[in-house]
Amino acid sequence: MPIQDDTIQAVQQTADILEVVEDYLPLKKKGQNWWALSPFTDEKTPSFSVSPQKGIYKCFSTGKGGDAISFVMEMEGVGVIEAVKTLAKKYNIAVEEKELTPEQKEEVGIKES
């Protein structure tokens, strides 16, 4: 079932990109950003950057980037709904789901895959 937009917004506003990424990678502060070796490719020089001020990550090796939700999607190999549920659980946010019509369920299934 899809998640209510209010729940997604609460997760986006609450999830701290630095905390989320640190659950997966060791980060080191350099200037305003935090850096690590890319989790998406094999490298010897850190090219993975996290900007807490902007709430985003960017991997300069692969070009991938985004917010906490997209990071969890990449790391866990899940869709938006599962990533939001994962972060909601981490931040103790109640997940409100909405009922869908059969057509909407089919559309969501296609998007998730």
PDB file of C-alpha atoms in Angstrom, residues 12 41 46 49 56-57 61 68 73 77-78 80 82-83 86 89-91 95 97 108:
ATOM      1  CA  GLN A  12      11.973  13.869   4.460  1.00  0.00           C
ATOM      2  CA  THR A  41      32.247   1.421  -6.766  1.00  0.00           C
ATOM      3  CA  PRO A  46      37.065   9.171  -1.260  1.00  0.00           C
ATOM      4  CA  SER A  49      30.295  13.420  -0.234  1.00  0.00           C
ATOM      5  CA  ILE A  56      22.030  15.488   0.196  1.00  0.00           C
ATOM      6  CA  TYR A  57      24.724  13.024  -0.800  1.00  0.00           C
ATOM      7  CA  SER A  61      32.564   8.343  -9.100  1.00  0.00           C
ATOM      8  CA  ALA A  68      18.163  10.205   2.647  1.00  0.00           C
ATOM      9  CA  MET A  73      16.827   2.960  -1.846  1.00  0.00           C
ATOM     10  CA  GLY A  77      17.899  -2.118  -3.272  1.00  0.00           C
ATOM     11  CA  VAL A  78      14.293  -1.238  -2.417  1.00  0.00           C
ATOM     12  CA  VAL A  80      10.431   4.371  -2.347  1.00  0.00           C
ATOM     13  CA  GLU A  82      10.171   0.446   1.626  1.00  0.00           C
ATOM     14  CA  ALA A  83      12.833   3.156   1.985  1.00  0.00           C
ATOM     15  CA  THR A  86      12.790   2.006   6.910  1.00  0.00           C
ATOM     16  CA  LYS A  89      10.999   3.170  11.759  1.00  0.00           C
ATOM     17  CA  LYS A  90      14.441   4.679  12.483  1.00  0.00           C
ATOM     18  CA  TYR A  91      12.900   8.030  13.439  1.00  0.00           C
ATOM     19  CA  VAL A  95       3.404   5.222   8.777  1.00  0.00           C
ATOM     20  CA  GLU A  97      -1.038   4.095   4.367  1.00  0.00           C
ATOM     21  CA  VAL A 108       2.294   1.084  -7.979  1.00  0.00           C
TER      22      VAL A 108
END
